[in-house]
Coordinates of C-alpha atoms in Angstrom, one line a residue:
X22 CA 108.5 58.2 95.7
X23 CA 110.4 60.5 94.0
X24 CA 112.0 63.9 95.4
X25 CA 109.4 66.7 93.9
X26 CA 106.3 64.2 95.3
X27 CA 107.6 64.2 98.5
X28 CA 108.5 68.1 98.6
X29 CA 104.4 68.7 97.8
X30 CA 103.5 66.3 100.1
X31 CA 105.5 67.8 102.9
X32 CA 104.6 71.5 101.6
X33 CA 101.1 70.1 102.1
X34 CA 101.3 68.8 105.4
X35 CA 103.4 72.0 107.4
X36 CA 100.4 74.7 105.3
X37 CA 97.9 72.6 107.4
X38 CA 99.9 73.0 110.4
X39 CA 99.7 76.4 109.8
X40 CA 96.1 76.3 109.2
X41 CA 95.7 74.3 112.2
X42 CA 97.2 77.1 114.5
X43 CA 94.5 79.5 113.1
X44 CA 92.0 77.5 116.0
X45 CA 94.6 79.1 118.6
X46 CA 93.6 82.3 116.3
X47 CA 89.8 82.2 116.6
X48 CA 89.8 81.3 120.2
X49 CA 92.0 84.2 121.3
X50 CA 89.6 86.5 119.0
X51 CA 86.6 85.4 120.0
X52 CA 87.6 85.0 123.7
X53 CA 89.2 88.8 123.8
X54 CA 86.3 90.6 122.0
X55 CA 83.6 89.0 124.4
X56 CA 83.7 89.3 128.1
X57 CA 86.0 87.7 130.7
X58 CA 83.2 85.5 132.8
X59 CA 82.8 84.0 129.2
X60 CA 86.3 82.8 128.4
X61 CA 86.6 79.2 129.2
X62 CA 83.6 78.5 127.5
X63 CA 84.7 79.7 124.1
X64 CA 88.1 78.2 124.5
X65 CA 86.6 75.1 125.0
X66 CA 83.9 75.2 122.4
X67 CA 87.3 75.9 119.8
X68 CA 89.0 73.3 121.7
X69 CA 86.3 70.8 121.1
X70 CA 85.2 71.5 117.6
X71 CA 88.7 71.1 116.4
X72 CA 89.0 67.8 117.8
X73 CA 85.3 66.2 117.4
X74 CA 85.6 67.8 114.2
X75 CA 88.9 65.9 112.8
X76 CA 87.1 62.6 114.2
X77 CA 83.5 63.4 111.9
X78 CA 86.0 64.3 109.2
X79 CA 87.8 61.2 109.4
X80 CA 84.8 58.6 109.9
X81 CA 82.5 60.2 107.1
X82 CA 83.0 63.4 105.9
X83 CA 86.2 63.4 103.8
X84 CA 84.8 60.4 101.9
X85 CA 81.7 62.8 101.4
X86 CA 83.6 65.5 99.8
X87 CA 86.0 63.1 98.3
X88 CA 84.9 59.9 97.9
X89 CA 83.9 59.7 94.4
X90 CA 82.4 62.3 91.7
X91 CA 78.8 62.1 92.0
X92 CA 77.0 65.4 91.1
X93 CA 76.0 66.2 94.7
X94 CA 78.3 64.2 97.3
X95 CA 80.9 62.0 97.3
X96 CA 80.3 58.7 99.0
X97 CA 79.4 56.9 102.1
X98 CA 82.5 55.2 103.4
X99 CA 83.3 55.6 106.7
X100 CA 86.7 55.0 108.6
X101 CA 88.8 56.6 105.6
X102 CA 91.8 54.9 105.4
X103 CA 94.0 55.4 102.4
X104 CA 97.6 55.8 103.0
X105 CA 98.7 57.5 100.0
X106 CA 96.0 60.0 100.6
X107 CA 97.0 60.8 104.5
X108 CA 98.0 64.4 104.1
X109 CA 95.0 65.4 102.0
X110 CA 93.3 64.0 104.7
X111 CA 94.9 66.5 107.2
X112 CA 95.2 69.4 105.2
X113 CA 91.5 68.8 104.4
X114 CA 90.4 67.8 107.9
X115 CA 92.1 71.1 109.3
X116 CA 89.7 73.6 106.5
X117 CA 86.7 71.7 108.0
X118 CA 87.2 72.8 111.8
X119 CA 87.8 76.3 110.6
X120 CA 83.7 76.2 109.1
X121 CA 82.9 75.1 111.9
X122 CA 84.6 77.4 114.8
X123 CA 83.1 80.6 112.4
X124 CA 79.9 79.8 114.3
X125 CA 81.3 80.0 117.6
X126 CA 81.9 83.5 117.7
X127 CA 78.2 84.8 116.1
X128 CA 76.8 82.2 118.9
X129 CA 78.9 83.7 121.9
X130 CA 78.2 84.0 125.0
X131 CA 74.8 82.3 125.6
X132 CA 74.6 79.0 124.1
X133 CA 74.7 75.6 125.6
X134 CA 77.8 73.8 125.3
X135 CA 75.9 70.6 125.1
X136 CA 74.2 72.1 121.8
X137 CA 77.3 74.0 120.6
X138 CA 78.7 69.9 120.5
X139 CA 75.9 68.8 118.6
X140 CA 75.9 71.5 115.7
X141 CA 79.9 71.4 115.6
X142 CA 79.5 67.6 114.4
X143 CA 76.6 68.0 112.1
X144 CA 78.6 70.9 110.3
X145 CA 81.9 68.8 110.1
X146 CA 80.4 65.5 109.1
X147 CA 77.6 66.6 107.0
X148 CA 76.9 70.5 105.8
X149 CA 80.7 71.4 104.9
X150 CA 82.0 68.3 103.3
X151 CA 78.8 67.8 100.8
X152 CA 78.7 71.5 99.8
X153 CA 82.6 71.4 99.5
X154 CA 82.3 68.2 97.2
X155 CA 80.3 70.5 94.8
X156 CA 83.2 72.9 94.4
X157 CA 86.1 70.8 94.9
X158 CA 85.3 67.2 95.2
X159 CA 84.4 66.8 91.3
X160 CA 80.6 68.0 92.4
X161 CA 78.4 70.1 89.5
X162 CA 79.6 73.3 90.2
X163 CA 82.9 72.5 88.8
X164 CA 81.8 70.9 86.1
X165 CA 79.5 73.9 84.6
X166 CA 81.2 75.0 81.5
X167 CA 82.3 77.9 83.5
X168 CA 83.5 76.3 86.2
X169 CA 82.8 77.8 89.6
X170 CA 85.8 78.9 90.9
X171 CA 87.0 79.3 94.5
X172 CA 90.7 78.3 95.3
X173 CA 91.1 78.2 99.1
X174 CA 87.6 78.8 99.7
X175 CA 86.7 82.2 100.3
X176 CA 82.1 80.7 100.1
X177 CA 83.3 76.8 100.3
X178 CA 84.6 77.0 103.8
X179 CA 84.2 81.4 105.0
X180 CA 80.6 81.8 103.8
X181 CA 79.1 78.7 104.4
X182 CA 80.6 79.3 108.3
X183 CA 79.3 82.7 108.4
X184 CA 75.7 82.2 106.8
X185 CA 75.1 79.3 109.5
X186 CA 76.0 81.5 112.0
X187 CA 73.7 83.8 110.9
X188 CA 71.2 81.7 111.1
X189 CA 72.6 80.2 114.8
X190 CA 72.1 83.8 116.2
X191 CA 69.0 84.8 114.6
X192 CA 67.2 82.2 116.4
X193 CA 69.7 82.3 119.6
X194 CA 68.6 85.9 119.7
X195 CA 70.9 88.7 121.3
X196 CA 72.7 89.0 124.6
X197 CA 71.1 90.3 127.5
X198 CA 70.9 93.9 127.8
X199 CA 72.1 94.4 123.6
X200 CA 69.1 95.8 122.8
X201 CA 66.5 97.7 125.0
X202 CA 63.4 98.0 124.8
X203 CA 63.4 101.9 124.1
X204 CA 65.3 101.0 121.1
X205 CA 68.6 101.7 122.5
X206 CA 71.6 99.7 121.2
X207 CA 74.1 98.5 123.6
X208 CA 77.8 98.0 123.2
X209 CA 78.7 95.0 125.1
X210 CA 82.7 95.7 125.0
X211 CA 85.1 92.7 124.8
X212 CA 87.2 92.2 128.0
X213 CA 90.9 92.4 126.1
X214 CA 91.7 93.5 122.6
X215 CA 95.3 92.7 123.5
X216 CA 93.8 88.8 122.9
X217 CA 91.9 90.0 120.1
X218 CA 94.7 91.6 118.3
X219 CA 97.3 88.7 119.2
X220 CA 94.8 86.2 117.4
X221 CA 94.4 88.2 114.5
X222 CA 97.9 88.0 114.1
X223 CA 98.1 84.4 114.3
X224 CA 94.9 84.3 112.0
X225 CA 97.4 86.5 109.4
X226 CA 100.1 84.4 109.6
X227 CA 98.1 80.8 109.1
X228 CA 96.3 82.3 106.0
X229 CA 99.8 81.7 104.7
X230 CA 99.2 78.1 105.0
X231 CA 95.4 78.3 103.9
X232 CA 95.8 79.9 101.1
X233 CA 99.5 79.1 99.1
X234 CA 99.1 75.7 100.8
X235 CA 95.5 75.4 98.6
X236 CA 98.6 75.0 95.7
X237 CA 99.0 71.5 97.0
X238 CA 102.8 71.6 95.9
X239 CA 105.5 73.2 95.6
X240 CA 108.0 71.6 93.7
X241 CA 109.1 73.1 89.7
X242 CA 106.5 75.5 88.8
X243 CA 104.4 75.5 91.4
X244 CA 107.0 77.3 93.6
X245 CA 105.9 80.7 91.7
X246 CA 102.4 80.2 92.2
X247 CA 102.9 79.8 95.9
X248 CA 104.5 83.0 96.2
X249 CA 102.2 84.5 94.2
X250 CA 99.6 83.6 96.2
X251 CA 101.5 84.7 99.0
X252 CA 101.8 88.6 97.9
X253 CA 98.4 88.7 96.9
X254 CA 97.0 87.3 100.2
X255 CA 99.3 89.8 102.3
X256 CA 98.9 92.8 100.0
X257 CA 94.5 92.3 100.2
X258 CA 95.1 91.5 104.5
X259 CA 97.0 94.8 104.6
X260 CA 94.6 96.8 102.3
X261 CA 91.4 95.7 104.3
X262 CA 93.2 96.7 107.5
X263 CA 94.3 100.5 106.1
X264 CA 90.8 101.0 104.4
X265 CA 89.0 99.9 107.3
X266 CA 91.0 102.3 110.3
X267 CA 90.5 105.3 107.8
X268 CA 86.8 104.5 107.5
X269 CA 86.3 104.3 111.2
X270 CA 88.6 107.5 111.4
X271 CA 85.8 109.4 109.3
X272 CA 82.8 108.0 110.8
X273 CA 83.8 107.7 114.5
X274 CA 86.5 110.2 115.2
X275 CA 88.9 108.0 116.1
X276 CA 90.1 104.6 114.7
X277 CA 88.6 101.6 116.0
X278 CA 91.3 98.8 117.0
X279 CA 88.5 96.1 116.8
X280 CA 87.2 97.2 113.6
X281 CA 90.6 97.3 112.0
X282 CA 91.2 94.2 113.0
X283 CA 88.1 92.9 111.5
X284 CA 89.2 94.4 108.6
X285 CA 92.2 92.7 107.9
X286 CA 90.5 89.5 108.1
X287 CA 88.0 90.8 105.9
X288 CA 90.5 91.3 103.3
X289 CA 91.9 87.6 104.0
X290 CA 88.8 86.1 103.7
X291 CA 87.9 87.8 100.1
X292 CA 90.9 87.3 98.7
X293 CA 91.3 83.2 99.5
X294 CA 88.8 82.6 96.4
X295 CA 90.8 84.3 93.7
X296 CA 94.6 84.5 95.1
X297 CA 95.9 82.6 92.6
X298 CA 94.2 84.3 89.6
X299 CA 94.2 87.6 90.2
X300 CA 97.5 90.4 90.7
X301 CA 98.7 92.1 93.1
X302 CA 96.6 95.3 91.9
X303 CA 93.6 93.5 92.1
X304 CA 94.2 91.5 95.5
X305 CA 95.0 95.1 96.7
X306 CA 91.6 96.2 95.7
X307 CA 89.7 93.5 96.5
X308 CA 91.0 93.3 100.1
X309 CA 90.2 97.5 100.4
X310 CA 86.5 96.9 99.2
X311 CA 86.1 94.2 101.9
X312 CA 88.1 96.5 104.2
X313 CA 84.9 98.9 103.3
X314 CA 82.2 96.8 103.3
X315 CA 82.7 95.0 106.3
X316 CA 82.1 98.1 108.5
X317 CA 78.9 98.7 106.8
X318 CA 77.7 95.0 107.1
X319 CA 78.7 94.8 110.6
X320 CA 76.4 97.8 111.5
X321 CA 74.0 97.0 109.1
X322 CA 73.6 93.6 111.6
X323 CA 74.3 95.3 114.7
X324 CA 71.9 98.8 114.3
X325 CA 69.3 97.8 111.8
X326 CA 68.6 94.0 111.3
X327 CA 69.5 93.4 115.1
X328 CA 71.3 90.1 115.3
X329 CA 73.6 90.0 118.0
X330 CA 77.3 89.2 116.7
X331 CA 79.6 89.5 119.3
X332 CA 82.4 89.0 116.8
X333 CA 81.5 90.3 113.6
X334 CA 81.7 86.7 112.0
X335 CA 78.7 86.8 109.8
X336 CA 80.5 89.9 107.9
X337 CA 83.8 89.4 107.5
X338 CA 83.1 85.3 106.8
X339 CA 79.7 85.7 105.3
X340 CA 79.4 88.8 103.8
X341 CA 82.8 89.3 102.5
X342 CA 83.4 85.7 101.8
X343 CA 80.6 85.6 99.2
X344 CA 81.9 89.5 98.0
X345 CA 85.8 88.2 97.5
X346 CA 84.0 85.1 95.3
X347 CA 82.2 87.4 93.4
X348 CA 85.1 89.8 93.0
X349 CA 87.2 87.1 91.3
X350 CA 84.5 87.3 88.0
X351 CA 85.5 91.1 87.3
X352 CA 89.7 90.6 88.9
X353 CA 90.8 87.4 87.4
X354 CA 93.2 88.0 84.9
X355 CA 92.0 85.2 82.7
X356 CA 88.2 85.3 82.2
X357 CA 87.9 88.4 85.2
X358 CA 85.4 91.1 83.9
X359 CA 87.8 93.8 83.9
X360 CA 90.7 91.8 81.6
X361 CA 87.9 91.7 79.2
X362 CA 86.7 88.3 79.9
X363 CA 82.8 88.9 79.5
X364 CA 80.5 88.1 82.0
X365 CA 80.5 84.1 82.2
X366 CA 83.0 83.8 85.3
X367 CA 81.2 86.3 86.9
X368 CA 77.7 84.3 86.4
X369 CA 79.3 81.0 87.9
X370 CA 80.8 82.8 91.0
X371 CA 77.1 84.3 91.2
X372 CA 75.2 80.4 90.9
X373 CA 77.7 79.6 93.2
X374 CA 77.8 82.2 95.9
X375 CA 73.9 81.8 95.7
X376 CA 73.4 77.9 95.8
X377 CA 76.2 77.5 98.6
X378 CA 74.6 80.4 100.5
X379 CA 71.3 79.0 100.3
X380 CA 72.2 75.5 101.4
X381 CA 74.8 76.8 105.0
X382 CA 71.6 79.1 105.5
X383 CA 68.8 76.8 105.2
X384 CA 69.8 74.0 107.1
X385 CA 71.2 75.9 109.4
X386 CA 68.2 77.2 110.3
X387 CA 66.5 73.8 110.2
X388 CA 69.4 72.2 112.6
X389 CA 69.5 75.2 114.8
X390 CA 65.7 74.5 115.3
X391 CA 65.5 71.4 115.9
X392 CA 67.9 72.0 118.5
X393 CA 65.7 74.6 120.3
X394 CA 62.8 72.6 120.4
X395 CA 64.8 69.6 121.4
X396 CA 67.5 69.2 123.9
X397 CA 67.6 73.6 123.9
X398 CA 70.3 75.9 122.6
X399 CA 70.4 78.8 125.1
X400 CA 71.5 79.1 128.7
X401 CA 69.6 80.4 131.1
X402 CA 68.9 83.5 132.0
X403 CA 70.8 83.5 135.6
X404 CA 73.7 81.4 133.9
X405 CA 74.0 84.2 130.9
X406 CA 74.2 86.9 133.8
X407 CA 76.4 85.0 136.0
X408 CA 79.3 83.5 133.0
X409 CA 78.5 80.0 131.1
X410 CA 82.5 79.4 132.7
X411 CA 81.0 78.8 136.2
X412 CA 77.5 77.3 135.4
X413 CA 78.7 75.2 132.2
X414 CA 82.5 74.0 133.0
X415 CA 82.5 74.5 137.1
X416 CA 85.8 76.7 137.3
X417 CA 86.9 80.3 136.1
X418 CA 89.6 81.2 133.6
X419 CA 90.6 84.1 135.8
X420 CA 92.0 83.5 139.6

């Protein structure tokens, strides 16, 4: 093996260490915005997704989203064992837990462990790598004559996370005591934003990995593009996270820690489809119209269509994943609507957005279903009162 081959493999392999710290991110979000008799639950349910997820990944679905170039999935092989191929596996295997841990946080606080398990497998085996294969395992959304184009996976991996968990907590339905019957809407505040905030920081910091390490090397040229991708995935974090505090500022009074917060993700999450073809003007922008957006979509949820999302995780994943992939058809700077590309990348992003959205959401809704009427999916009411830590895992995080 020669010296550049083995710089882009080791590139590869410490991104998806970096990517694989963003589960320590998640949990400490989720865990800080939701309430303290909750804690070991969602730590676990992180915990456990991460590692049933690398095993699904492993037996079936890398060779799914990898195993060949069939229009619509890869291939059945199971046990993938191909040692030149070992640190795609990882790097791979690490972008499939993070799908699936999106749907912990929508889902908090009153689901069944047993049926968080189930779901967490299903979406790591099955749903994320056959979707994926579409975009980037040689499936027929790469291979319009506009391709489809979403680098790091702003609608492969974000959106398809946050439309299932839309569909996990319109059927959970809300927390107890959210909404009244009167009409009144209940804030149900998170027990520590000091958690909250340390795991968006730790979410900021592995979107280094997620999105330069999407490169996959790093030797000659490619050492550009990975800083590129760098400035424009900091400069769209920090422009979601300034937009968002000055729009709470003006509609609240004061600025909202929680919603900033939300809004620097929402800039990293719309920014991972187009950070390597668009400029630091444009990643700027794009991550302030998420930074916008995402306050809107998260009371447009909370206020008027009444799903209960503890974390926000169906609007910064779903909503302004699918808004960043649609963004890249007027910001890219080859083929982007606004460098006079016409409207052809834009159409593609918009098939794609559309046909991923559609598949996360349906059969989400079908396995979240099933699960109801078979083995359950919500707690019960005297175990959501008293904390799923006691009633679900027998101990409590805090003593």
């Amino acid at each position: 093996m020669d010296t550049n081959s083995a710089l882009d493999i080791l590139w590869i392999l410490v991104a998806g260490i970096l990517v694989f710290f963003m589960q320590a991110g998640f949990a400490l979000v989720e865990a800080g915005f939701t309430r303290a008799k909750n804690v070991g639950n969602i730590i676990m349910k992180n915990f456990m997704d991460f590692a049933l997820g690398s095993l699904l990944f492993w037996i079936i679905g890398y060779s799914l989203m990898y195993g060949g170039e069939g229009a619509f999935f890869g291939a059945f092989k199971f046990l993938y064992n191909e040692p030149g191929d070992y640190h795609n596996l990882f790097f791979q295997t690490v972008f499939a837990a993070t799908a699936a841990t999106i749907v912990s946080g929508a889902m908090a606080e009153r689901t069944k462990f047993s049926s968080y398990l189930v779901f967490s497998v299903v979406i790591t085996g099955l749903i994320y790598p056959i979707s994926g294969h579409w975009v980037w395992g040689g499936g027929w959304l790469s291979t319009m004559e506009t391709p489809f184009h979403d680098f790091a996976g702003s609608t492969v991996v974000h959106s398809v996370g946050g439309w299932m968990a839309l569909a996990g907590a319109w059927i959970l339905g809300p927390r107890l005591g959210k909404y009244n019957g009167n009409g009144k809407i209940n804030a149900i505040p998170g027990h520590n934003l000091l958690l909250g905030a340390l795991g968006v920081f730790i979410l900021w910091m592995g979107w280094f990995g997620f999105n330069p390490g999407s490169q996959l090397a790093i030797s000659g040229d490619n050492a550009n593009a990975v800083a590129s991708i760098f400035i424009t995935t900091n400069l769209a974090a920090a422009a979601g996270a300034t937009v968002t505090m000055f729009v709470t500022w003006m509609r609240y009074g004061k600025p909202d820690l929680s919603m900033t917060l939300n809004g620097a993700l929402a800039g990293l999450v719309a920014i991972t489809a187009g950070c390597d073809i668009v400029d630091p003007t444009g990643a700027a922008l794009m991550g302030a119209i998420a930074g916008v957006v995402v306050v809107f979509s998260i009371e447009l949820f909370d206020k008027v269509l009444r799903v209960d999302d503890p974390v926000g995780a169906i609007s910064v994943h779903g909503v302004c994943g699918a808004l960043g992939t649609l963004l890249v058809g007027f910001f890219a700077t080859d083929g982007g609507l606004f460098y006079g590309g016409g409207a052809s990348l834009l159409m593609s992003q918009v098939i794609g957005v559309l046909t991923i959205g559609a598949w996360s959401f349906g059969l989400g809704l079908i396995l979240f279903k099933t699960l109801k009427a078979t083995i359950g999916l919500r707690v019960t009411e005297v175990e959501e009162r008293e904390g799923l830590d006691i009633h679900e895992h027998g101990q409590t995080s805090y003593n």
